[in-house]
PDB file of C-alpha atoms in Angstrom:
ATOM      1  CA  MET S  30     -61.354 -24.062 -18.900  1.00  0.00           C
ATOM      2  CA  PRO S  31     -60.259 -20.534 -17.949  1.00  0.00           C
ATOM      3  CA  THR S  32     -56.905 -19.368 -19.203  1.00  0.00           C
ATOM      4  CA  SER S  33     -53.974 -19.003 -16.839  1.00  0.00           C
ATOM      5  CA  PRO S  34     -53.354 -15.500 -15.481  1.00  0.00           C
ATOM      6  CA  VAL S  35     -50.368 -14.406 -17.556  1.00  0.00           C
ATOM      7  CA  LEU S  36     -48.834 -10.960 -17.412  1.00  0.00           C
ATOM      8  CA  THR S  37     -48.331  -9.562 -20.923  1.00  0.00           C
ATOM      9  CA  VAL S  38     -45.552  -6.988 -21.028  1.00  0.00           C
ATOM     10  CA  PRO S  39     -44.266  -4.475 -23.601  1.00  0.00           C
ATOM     11  CA  SER S  40     -40.850  -4.256 -25.153  1.00  0.00           C
ATOM     12  CA  LEU S  41     -38.275  -2.734 -22.839  1.00  0.00           C
ATOM     13  CA  PHE S  42     -37.726   0.450 -24.841  1.00  0.00           C
ATOM     14  CA  SER S  43     -41.342   1.028 -25.915  1.00  0.00           C
ATOM     15  CA  PRO S  44     -42.955   2.516 -22.754  1.00  0.00           C
ATOM     16  CA  ALA S  45     -42.356   5.982 -21.411  1.00  0.00           C
ATOM     17  CA  SER S  46     -40.252   6.293 -18.286  1.00  0.00           C
ATOM     18  CA  PRO S  47     -41.957   4.588 -15.336  1.00  0.00           C
ATOM     19  CA  PRO S  48     -43.625   6.724 -12.694  1.00  0.00           C
ATOM     20  CA  ALA S  49     -41.505   7.568  -9.673  1.00  0.00           C
ATOM     21  CA  ARG S  50     -41.693   4.808  -7.052  1.00  0.00           C
ATOM     22  CA  PRO S  51     -44.269   2.659  -8.895  1.00  0.00           C
ATOM     23  CA  ARG S  52     -47.174   1.513  -6.717  1.00  0.00           C
ATOM     24  CA  THR S  53     -47.806  -1.556  -8.852  1.00  0.00           C
ATOM     25  CA  PRO S  54     -45.213  -3.822 -10.494  1.00  0.00           C
ATOM     26  CA  SER S  55     -43.860  -2.629 -13.839  1.00  0.00           C
ATOM     27  CA  VAL S  56     -42.375  -5.349 -16.048  1.00  0.00           C
ATOM     28  CA  TRP S  57     -40.334  -5.203 -19.268  1.00  0.00           C
ATOM     29  CA  VAL S  58     -38.908  -7.814 -21.642  1.00  0.00           C
ATOM     30  CA  ALA S  59     -36.213  -7.312 -24.257  1.00  0.00           C
ATOM     31  CA  ASP S  60     -34.265  -9.349 -26.800  1.00  0.00           C
ATOM     32  CA  ALA S  61     -30.512  -8.730 -26.803  1.00  0.00           C
ATOM     33  CA  GLY S  62     -30.385  -9.861 -30.419  1.00  0.00           C
ATOM     34  CA  ARG S  63     -32.489  -6.828 -31.370  1.00  0.00           C
ATOM     35  CA  GLU S  64     -31.650  -4.292 -28.661  1.00  0.00           C
ATOM     36  CA  GLY S  65     -28.275  -5.341 -27.267  1.00  0.00           C
ATOM     37  CA  HIS S  66     -26.180  -3.229 -29.633  1.00  0.00           C
ATOM     38  CA  ARG S  67     -28.259  -0.159 -28.818  1.00  0.00           C
ATOM     39  CA  ALA S  68     -27.582  -0.775 -25.126  1.00  0.00           C
ATOM     40  CA  THR S  69     -23.872  -1.265 -25.866  1.00  0.00           C
ATOM     41  CA  ARG S  70     -23.691   2.223 -27.381  1.00  0.00           C
ATOM     42  CA  LEU S  71     -25.077   3.620 -24.099  1.00  0.00           C
ATOM     43  CA  ALA S  72     -22.984   1.468 -21.776  1.00  0.00           C
ATOM     44  CA  ARG S  73     -20.047   3.824 -21.129  1.00  0.00           C
ATOM     45  CA  THR S  74     -22.343   6.640 -20.039  1.00  0.00           C
ATOM     46  CA  VAL S  75     -24.692   4.421 -17.981  1.00  0.00           C
ATOM     47  CA  LEU S  76     -22.783   1.515 -16.373  1.00  0.00           C
ATOM     48  CA  ASP S  77     -20.279   1.857 -13.541  1.00  0.00           C
ATOM     49  CA  ASP S  78     -16.680   0.674 -13.798  1.00  0.00           C
ATOM     50  CA  ALA S  79     -17.349  -2.734 -12.235  1.00  0.00           C
ATOM     51  CA  GLU S  80     -20.190  -3.444 -14.680  1.00  0.00           C
ATOM     52  CA  LEU S  81     -18.073  -2.359 -17.653  1.00  0.00           C
ATOM     53  CA  GLU S  82     -15.273  -4.667 -16.484  1.00  0.00           C
ATOM     54  CA  ARG S  83     -17.711  -7.551 -16.072  1.00  0.00           C
ATOM     55  CA  ALA S  84     -19.182  -6.962 -19.545  1.00  0.00           C
ATOM     56  CA  ALA S  85     -15.721  -6.964 -21.126  1.00  0.00           C
ATOM     57  CA  ALA S  86     -14.935 -10.327 -19.515  1.00  0.00           C
ATOM     58  CA  PHE S  87     -17.660 -12.211 -21.399  1.00  0.00           C
ATOM     59  CA  ARG S  88     -16.320 -14.351 -24.229  1.00  0.00           C
ATOM     60  CA  ASP S  89     -19.760 -15.315 -25.552  1.00  0.00           C
ATOM     61  CA  GLU S  90     -21.251 -12.452 -27.589  1.00  0.00           C
ATOM     62  CA  GLU S  91     -24.880 -13.317 -26.825  1.00  0.00           C
ATOM     63  CA  ALA S  92     -24.184 -13.478 -23.091  1.00  0.00           C
ATOM     64  CA  ARG S  93     -22.289 -10.182 -23.196  1.00  0.00           C
ATOM     65  CA  LEU S  94     -25.100  -8.398 -25.055  1.00  0.00           C
ATOM     66  CA  ALA S  95     -27.716  -9.776 -22.659  1.00  0.00           C
ATOM     67  CA  TYR S  96     -25.685  -8.643 -19.628  1.00  0.00           C
ATOM     68  CA  VAL S  97     -25.149  -5.152 -21.042  1.00  0.00           C
ATOM     69  CA  LEU S  98     -28.789  -4.788 -22.078  1.00  0.00           C
ATOM     70  CA  ALA S  99     -30.045  -5.955 -18.684  1.00  0.00           C
ATOM     71  CA  HIS S 100     -27.825  -3.601 -16.688  1.00  0.00           C
ATOM     72  CA  VAL S 101     -28.155  -0.559 -18.957  1.00  0.00           C
ATOM     73  CA  ALA S 102     -31.940  -0.929 -18.932  1.00  0.00           C
ATOM     74  CA  LEU S 103     -32.022  -1.531 -15.182  1.00  0.00           C
ATOM     75  CA  ARG S 104     -30.066   1.639 -14.449  1.00  0.00           C
ATOM     76  CA  GLN S 105     -32.206   3.683 -16.837  1.00  0.00           C
ATOM     77  CA  LEU S 106     -35.473   2.432 -15.349  1.00  0.00           C
ATOM     78  CA  VAL S 107     -34.430   2.733 -11.698  1.00  0.00           C
ATOM     79  CA  ALA S 108     -32.918   6.168 -12.306  1.00  0.00           C
ATOM     80  CA  ALA S 109     -36.178   7.364 -13.869  1.00  0.00           C
ATOM     81  CA  ALA S 110     -38.121   5.995 -10.900  1.00  0.00           C
ATOM     82  CA  VAL S 111     -35.973   7.671  -8.229  1.00  0.00           C
ATOM     83  CA  GLY S 112     -35.005  10.850 -10.091  1.00  0.00           C
ATOM     84  CA  ARG S 113     -31.245  10.319 -10.399  1.00  0.00           C
ATOM     85  CA  GLU S 114     -28.684   9.932 -13.159  1.00  0.00           C
ATOM     86  CA  PRO S 115     -28.232   6.261 -14.192  1.00  0.00           C
ATOM     87  CA  ARG S 116     -24.462   6.120 -13.645  1.00  0.00           C
ATOM     88  CA  ALA S 117     -24.771   7.846 -10.265  1.00  0.00           C
ATOM     89  CA  LEU S 118     -26.884   5.036  -8.797  1.00  0.00           C
ATOM     90  CA  ARG S 119     -25.201   2.876  -6.167  1.00  0.00           C
ATOM     91  CA  LEU S 120     -26.492  -0.670  -6.514  1.00  0.00           C
ATOM     92  CA  GLU S 121     -25.832  -3.008  -3.603  1.00  0.00           C
ATOM     93  CA  ARG S 122     -27.060  -6.200  -1.939  1.00  0.00           C
ATOM     94  CA  ASP S 123     -29.282  -6.328   1.119  1.00  0.00           C
ATOM     95  CA  PRO S 124     -28.317  -8.777   3.893  1.00  0.00           C
ATOM     96  CA  CYS S 125     -29.432 -12.332   3.184  1.00  0.00           C
ATOM     97  CA  PRO S 126     -32.476 -13.109   5.368  1.00  0.00           C
ATOM     98  CA  GLY S 127     -31.121 -16.617   5.942  1.00  0.00           C
ATOM     99  CA  CYS S 128     -27.502 -16.035   6.954  1.00  0.00           C
ATOM    100  CA  GLY S 129     -27.068 -12.259   7.065  1.00  0.00           C
ATOM    101  CA  GLY S 130     -24.382 -12.299   4.357  1.00  0.00           C
ATOM    102  CA  PRO S 131     -24.149  -9.556   1.696  1.00  0.00           C
ATOM    103  CA  HIS S 132     -25.942 -11.547  -1.009  1.00  0.00           C
ATOM    104  CA  GLY S 133     -29.641 -10.802  -0.479  1.00  0.00           C
ATOM    105  CA  ARG S 134     -31.951  -8.846  -2.783  1.00  0.00           C
ATOM    106  CA  PRO S 135     -30.262  -6.239  -4.998  1.00  0.00           C
ATOM    107  CA  SER S 136     -31.189  -2.692  -4.029  1.00  0.00           C
ATOM    108  CA  VAL S 137     -30.373   0.935  -4.787  1.00  0.00           C
ATOM    109  CA  THR S 138     -28.852   3.000  -1.991  1.00  0.00           C
ATOM    110  CA  GLY S 139     -31.409   5.434  -0.630  1.00  0.00           C
ATOM    111  CA  GLY S 140     -34.068   4.391  -3.113  1.00  0.00           C
ATOM    112  CA  ALA S 141     -37.667   3.520  -2.342  1.00  0.00           C
ATOM    113  CA  VAL S 142     -38.057   1.276  -5.380  1.00  0.00           C
ATOM    114  CA  HIS S 143     -37.470  -2.479  -5.484  1.00  0.00           C
ATOM    115  CA  PHE S 144     -36.261  -4.248  -8.613  1.00  0.00           C
ATOM    116  CA  SER S 145     -35.259  -7.597 -10.058  1.00  0.00           C
ATOM    117  CA  LEU S 146     -33.615  -8.653 -13.301  1.00  0.00           C
ATOM    118  CA  SER S 147     -33.072 -11.920 -15.100  1.00  0.00           C
ATOM    119  CA  HIS S 148     -31.629 -12.988 -18.442  1.00  0.00           C
ATOM    120  CA  SER S 149     -31.456 -16.316 -20.251  1.00  0.00           C
ATOM    121  CA  GLY S 150     -29.934 -16.663 -23.693  1.00  0.00           C
ATOM    122  CA  PRO S 151     -30.801 -13.392 -25.478  1.00  0.00           C
ATOM    123  CA  MET S 152     -33.917 -12.637 -23.417  1.00  0.00           C
ATOM    124  CA  VAL S 153     -33.967 -10.087 -20.588  1.00  0.00           C
ATOM    125  CA  LEU S 154     -36.707  -9.573 -17.988  1.00  0.00           C
ATOM    126  CA  LEU S 155     -36.835  -6.650 -15.539  1.00  0.00           C
ATOM    127  CA  ALA S 156     -39.333  -5.689 -12.843  1.00  0.00           C
ATOM    128  CA  LEU S 157     -39.803  -2.634 -10.627  1.00  0.00           C
ATOM    129  CA  SER S 158     -42.178  -2.437  -7.672  1.00  0.00           C
ATOM    130  CA  SER S 159     -42.896  -0.500  -4.483  1.00  0.00           C
ATOM    131  CA  THR S 160     -42.572  -3.790  -2.539  1.00  0.00           C
ATOM    132  CA  PRO S 161     -39.939  -6.572  -2.754  1.00  0.00           C
ATOM    133  CA  VAL S 162     -40.077  -8.301  -6.140  1.00  0.00           C
ATOM    134  CA  GLY S 163     -38.429 -11.202  -7.938  1.00  0.00           C
ATOM    135  CA  ALA S 164     -38.395 -11.941 -11.669  1.00  0.00           C
ATOM    136  CA  ASP S 165     -37.057 -14.897 -13.630  1.00  0.00           C
ATOM    137  CA  ILE S 166     -36.923 -15.929 -17.289  1.00  0.00           C
ATOM    138  CA  GLU S 167     -35.517 -19.242 -18.501  1.00  0.00           C
ATOM    139  CA  ARG S 168     -35.028 -21.045 -21.795  1.00  0.00           C
ATOM    140  CA  LEU S 169     -36.919 -24.358 -21.874  1.00  0.00           C
ATOM    141  CA  PRO S 170     -34.551 -27.133 -20.793  1.00  0.00           C
ATOM    142  CA  GLY S 171     -33.981 -30.495 -22.435  1.00  0.00           C
ATOM    143  CA  PRO S 172     -35.561 -33.678 -21.003  1.00  0.00           C
ATOM    144  CA  ARG S 173     -32.259 -34.730 -19.406  1.00  0.00           C
ATOM    145  CA  THR S 174     -32.066 -31.516 -17.372  1.00  0.00           C
ATOM    146  CA  VAL S 175     -35.665 -32.002 -16.293  1.00  0.00           C
ATOM    147  CA  ALA S 176     -34.901 -35.525 -15.129  1.00  0.00           C
ATOM    148  CA  ASP S 177     -31.755 -34.461 -13.250  1.00  0.00           C
ATOM    149  CA  VAL S 178     -33.277 -31.491 -11.408  1.00  0.00           C
ATOM    150  CA  THR S 179     -36.816 -32.749 -10.720  1.00  0.00           C
ATOM    151  CA  ARG S 180     -35.700 -34.457  -7.495  1.00  0.00           C
ATOM    152  CA  MET S 181     -34.825 -31.031  -6.019  1.00  0.00           C
ATOM    153  CA  LEU S 182     -38.424 -29.763  -6.241  1.00  0.00           C
ATOM    154  CA  HIS S 183     -41.431 -30.170  -3.966  1.00  0.00           C
ATOM    155  CA  PRO S 184     -42.597 -33.835  -3.963  1.00  0.00           C
ATOM    156  CA  ARG S 185     -45.920 -32.919  -5.607  1.00  0.00           C
ATOM    157  CA  GLU S 186     -44.122 -30.943  -8.331  1.00  0.00           C
ATOM    158  CA  ALA S 187     -41.735 -33.839  -8.917  1.00  0.00           C
ATOM    159  CA  ALA S 188     -44.665 -36.258  -9.224  1.00  0.00           C
ATOM    160  CA  GLU S 189     -46.399 -33.968 -11.725  1.00  0.00           C
ATOM    161  CA  LEU S 190     -43.281 -33.807 -13.892  1.00  0.00           C
ATOM    162  CA  ARG S 191     -42.684 -37.554 -13.800  1.00  0.00           C
ATOM    163  CA  ALA S 192     -46.221 -38.098 -15.056  1.00  0.00           C
ATOM    164  CA  LEU S 193     -45.468 -36.147 -18.266  1.00  0.00           C
ATOM    165  CA  ASP S 194     -43.698 -37.328 -21.410  1.00  0.00           C
ATOM    166  CA  ASP S 195     -40.568 -35.746 -22.866  1.00  0.00           C
ATOM    167  CA  THR S 196     -42.675 -33.487 -25.098  1.00  0.00           C
ATOM    168  CA  ASP S 197     -44.599 -31.772 -22.298  1.00  0.00           C
ATOM    169  CA  SER S 198     -42.164 -31.887 -19.380  1.00  0.00           C
ATOM    170  CA  PRO S 199     -39.739 -29.088 -20.483  1.00  0.00           C
ATOM    171  CA  LEU S 200     -42.453 -26.394 -20.468  1.00  0.00           C
ATOM    172  CA  ALA S 201     -43.977 -27.664 -17.219  1.00  0.00           C
ATOM    173  CA  PHE S 202     -40.538 -27.710 -15.603  1.00  0.00           C
ATOM    174  CA  ALA S 203     -39.714 -24.196 -16.829  1.00  0.00           C
ATOM    175  CA  ARG S 204     -43.023 -22.917 -15.439  1.00  0.00           C
ATOM    176  CA  VAL S 205     -42.383 -24.208 -11.943  1.00  0.00           C
ATOM    177  CA  TRP S 206     -38.698 -23.294 -12.000  1.00  0.00           C
ATOM    178  CA  THR S 207     -39.300 -19.651 -12.964  1.00  0.00           C
ATOM    179  CA  ARG S 208     -42.121 -19.329 -10.409  1.00  0.00           C
ATOM    180  CA  LYS S 209     -39.887 -20.764  -7.716  1.00  0.00           C
ATOM    181  CA  GLU S 210     -36.781 -18.761  -8.603  1.00  0.00           C
ATOM    182  CA  ALA S 211     -38.786 -15.510  -8.877  1.00  0.00           C
ATOM    183  CA  TYR S 212     -40.242 -16.138  -5.414  1.00  0.00           C
ATOM    184  CA  LEU S 213     -36.860 -16.983  -3.854  1.00  0.00           C
ATOM    185  CA  LYS S 214     -35.263 -13.930  -5.478  1.00  0.00           C
ATOM    186  CA  GLY S 215     -38.062 -11.835  -4.017  1.00  0.00           C
ATOM    187  CA  LEU S 216     -37.355 -13.292  -0.576  1.00  0.00           C
ATOM    188  CA  GLY S 217     -33.688 -12.477  -1.037  1.00  0.00           C
ATOM    189  CA  THR S 218     -32.445 -16.020  -0.450  1.00  0.00           C
ATOM    190  CA  GLY S 219     -32.156 -17.103  -4.079  1.00  0.00           C
ATOM    191  CA  LEU S 220     -31.473 -20.729  -4.931  1.00  0.00           C
ATOM    192  CA  SER S 221     -29.573 -21.255  -1.689  1.00  0.00           C
ATOM    193  CA  ASP S 222     -32.996 -21.860  -0.127  1.00  0.00           C
ATOM    194  CA  ASP S 223     -34.749 -25.241  -0.077  1.00  0.00           C
ATOM    195  CA  LEU S 224     -36.450 -25.739  -3.464  1.00  0.00           C
ATOM    196  CA  SER S 225     -38.621 -28.517  -2.076  1.00  0.00           C
ATOM    197  CA  ARG S 226     -40.239 -26.492   0.701  1.00  0.00           C
ATOM    198  CA  ASP S 227     -42.978 -24.558  -1.125  1.00  0.00           C
ATOM    199  CA  TYR S 228     -45.393 -25.900  -3.719  1.00  0.00           C
ATOM    200  CA  LEU S 229     -45.956 -23.567  -6.684  1.00  0.00           C
ATOM    201  CA  GLY S 230     -47.111 -26.133  -9.237  1.00  0.00           C
ATOM    202  CA  THR S 231     -46.070 -27.164 -12.748  1.00  0.00           C
ATOM    203  CA  GLY S 232     -49.435 -26.705 -14.457  1.00  0.00           C
ATOM    204  CA  GLU S 233     -50.892 -23.904 -16.528  1.00  0.00           C
ATOM    205  CA  HIS S 234     -52.254 -22.229 -13.384  1.00  0.00           C
ATOM    206  CA  PRO S 235     -49.764 -21.256 -10.662  1.00  0.00           C
ATOM    207  CA  ALA S 236     -50.578 -22.703  -7.251  1.00  0.00           C
ATOM    208  CA  PRO S 237     -51.409 -20.180  -4.500  1.00  0.00           C
ATOM    209  CA  ALA S 238     -48.223 -18.482  -3.387  1.00  0.00           C
ATOM    210  CA  PRO S 239     -46.951 -18.578   0.205  1.00  0.00           C
ATOM    211  CA  GLU S 240     -48.682 -16.119   2.511  1.00  0.00           C
ATOM    212  CA  GLY S 241     -47.747 -12.518   1.823  1.00  0.00           C
ATOM    213  CA  TRP S 242     -46.725 -13.117  -1.800  1.00  0.00           C
ATOM    214  CA  SER S 243     -48.256 -13.137  -5.271  1.00  0.00           C
ATOM    215  CA  VAL S 244     -46.701 -15.262  -8.039  1.00  0.00           C
ATOM    216  CA  THR S 245     -47.759 -14.699 -11.649  1.00  0.00           C
ATOM    217  CA  ASP S 246     -46.626 -16.135 -14.974  1.00  0.00           C
ATOM    218  CA  VAL S 247     -45.251 -13.584 -17.448  1.00  0.00           C
ATOM    219  CA  ALA S 248     -45.788 -13.878 -21.202  1.00  0.00           C
ATOM    220  CA  ALA S 249     -42.513 -14.970 -22.814  1.00  0.00           C
ATOM    221  CA  PRO S 250     -41.358 -15.739 -26.382  1.00  0.00           C
ATOM    222  CA  ASP S 251     -41.616 -19.294 -27.701  1.00  0.00           C
ATOM    223  CA  GLY S 252     -38.990 -21.482 -26.093  1.00  0.00           C
ATOM    224  CA  PHE S 253     -38.949 -19.512 -22.825  1.00  0.00           C
ATOM    225  CA  ALA S 254     -40.957 -19.265 -19.601  1.00  0.00           C
ATOM    226  CA  ALA S 255     -41.041 -16.378 -17.135  1.00  0.00           C
ATOM    227  CA  ALA S 256     -42.583 -15.465 -13.802  1.00  0.00           C
ATOM    228  CA  LEU S 257     -42.942 -12.571 -11.369  1.00  0.00           C
ATOM    229  CA  ALA S 258     -43.215 -12.704  -7.557  1.00  0.00           C
ATOM    230  CA  VAL S 259     -44.309  -9.641  -5.575  1.00  0.00           C
ATOM    231  CA  ARG S 260     -44.730  -9.183  -1.833  1.00  0.00           C
ATOM    232  CA  THR S 261     -48.287  -8.082  -1.187  1.00  0.00           C
ATOM    233  CA  PRO S 262     -48.750  -4.861   0.808  1.00  0.00           C
ATOM    234  CA  GLY S 263     -49.277  -5.462   4.496  1.00  0.00           C
TER     235      GLY S 263
END
């Protein structure tokens, strides 16, 4: 049986700066337990005032480090791609394609690069692309969470999960959830959209994505699953 197409990505701080306006998706992963304190030392010269205030509000140390790492790295990577200083970037939200509200895809004012970030526990995932992109990483859930949330998915996905035992269902659930959330983040609707509408599959191989999109699994540490969704050119 052929192996599933999985994107293997380097550590966040290992590659050189990304090329300006990347033509293909660039993806990074990082562990806040290893790299969060380094990001914290950079925070005051990289993050804006609102991000610094948000970081200071976290009571959980792991969550704070993951937030700081994700946003410091995002600003560094986007700034390198568009040729600006990290703290000078103006990050905003595009209009939601569903309701028009200011909670669509995140974007950089005047920039021709698209990006997405996600963090779960200590793990951070970031993606840059020349077309709309969504990225998601999640810690594997417990069987109770799987049972509670399965009903929200596509009927075929729900049936696949119910056919598995408690040993196999957390990974299968995390696969479909990250694929689905990455795709919805790429669309700009996020989880406000109908999770049961599109079938992306729970198995080792992602199901074909909706027309105009590519959805790929991303290599993640043990105990996590991750996925990337990219709008295909044209």
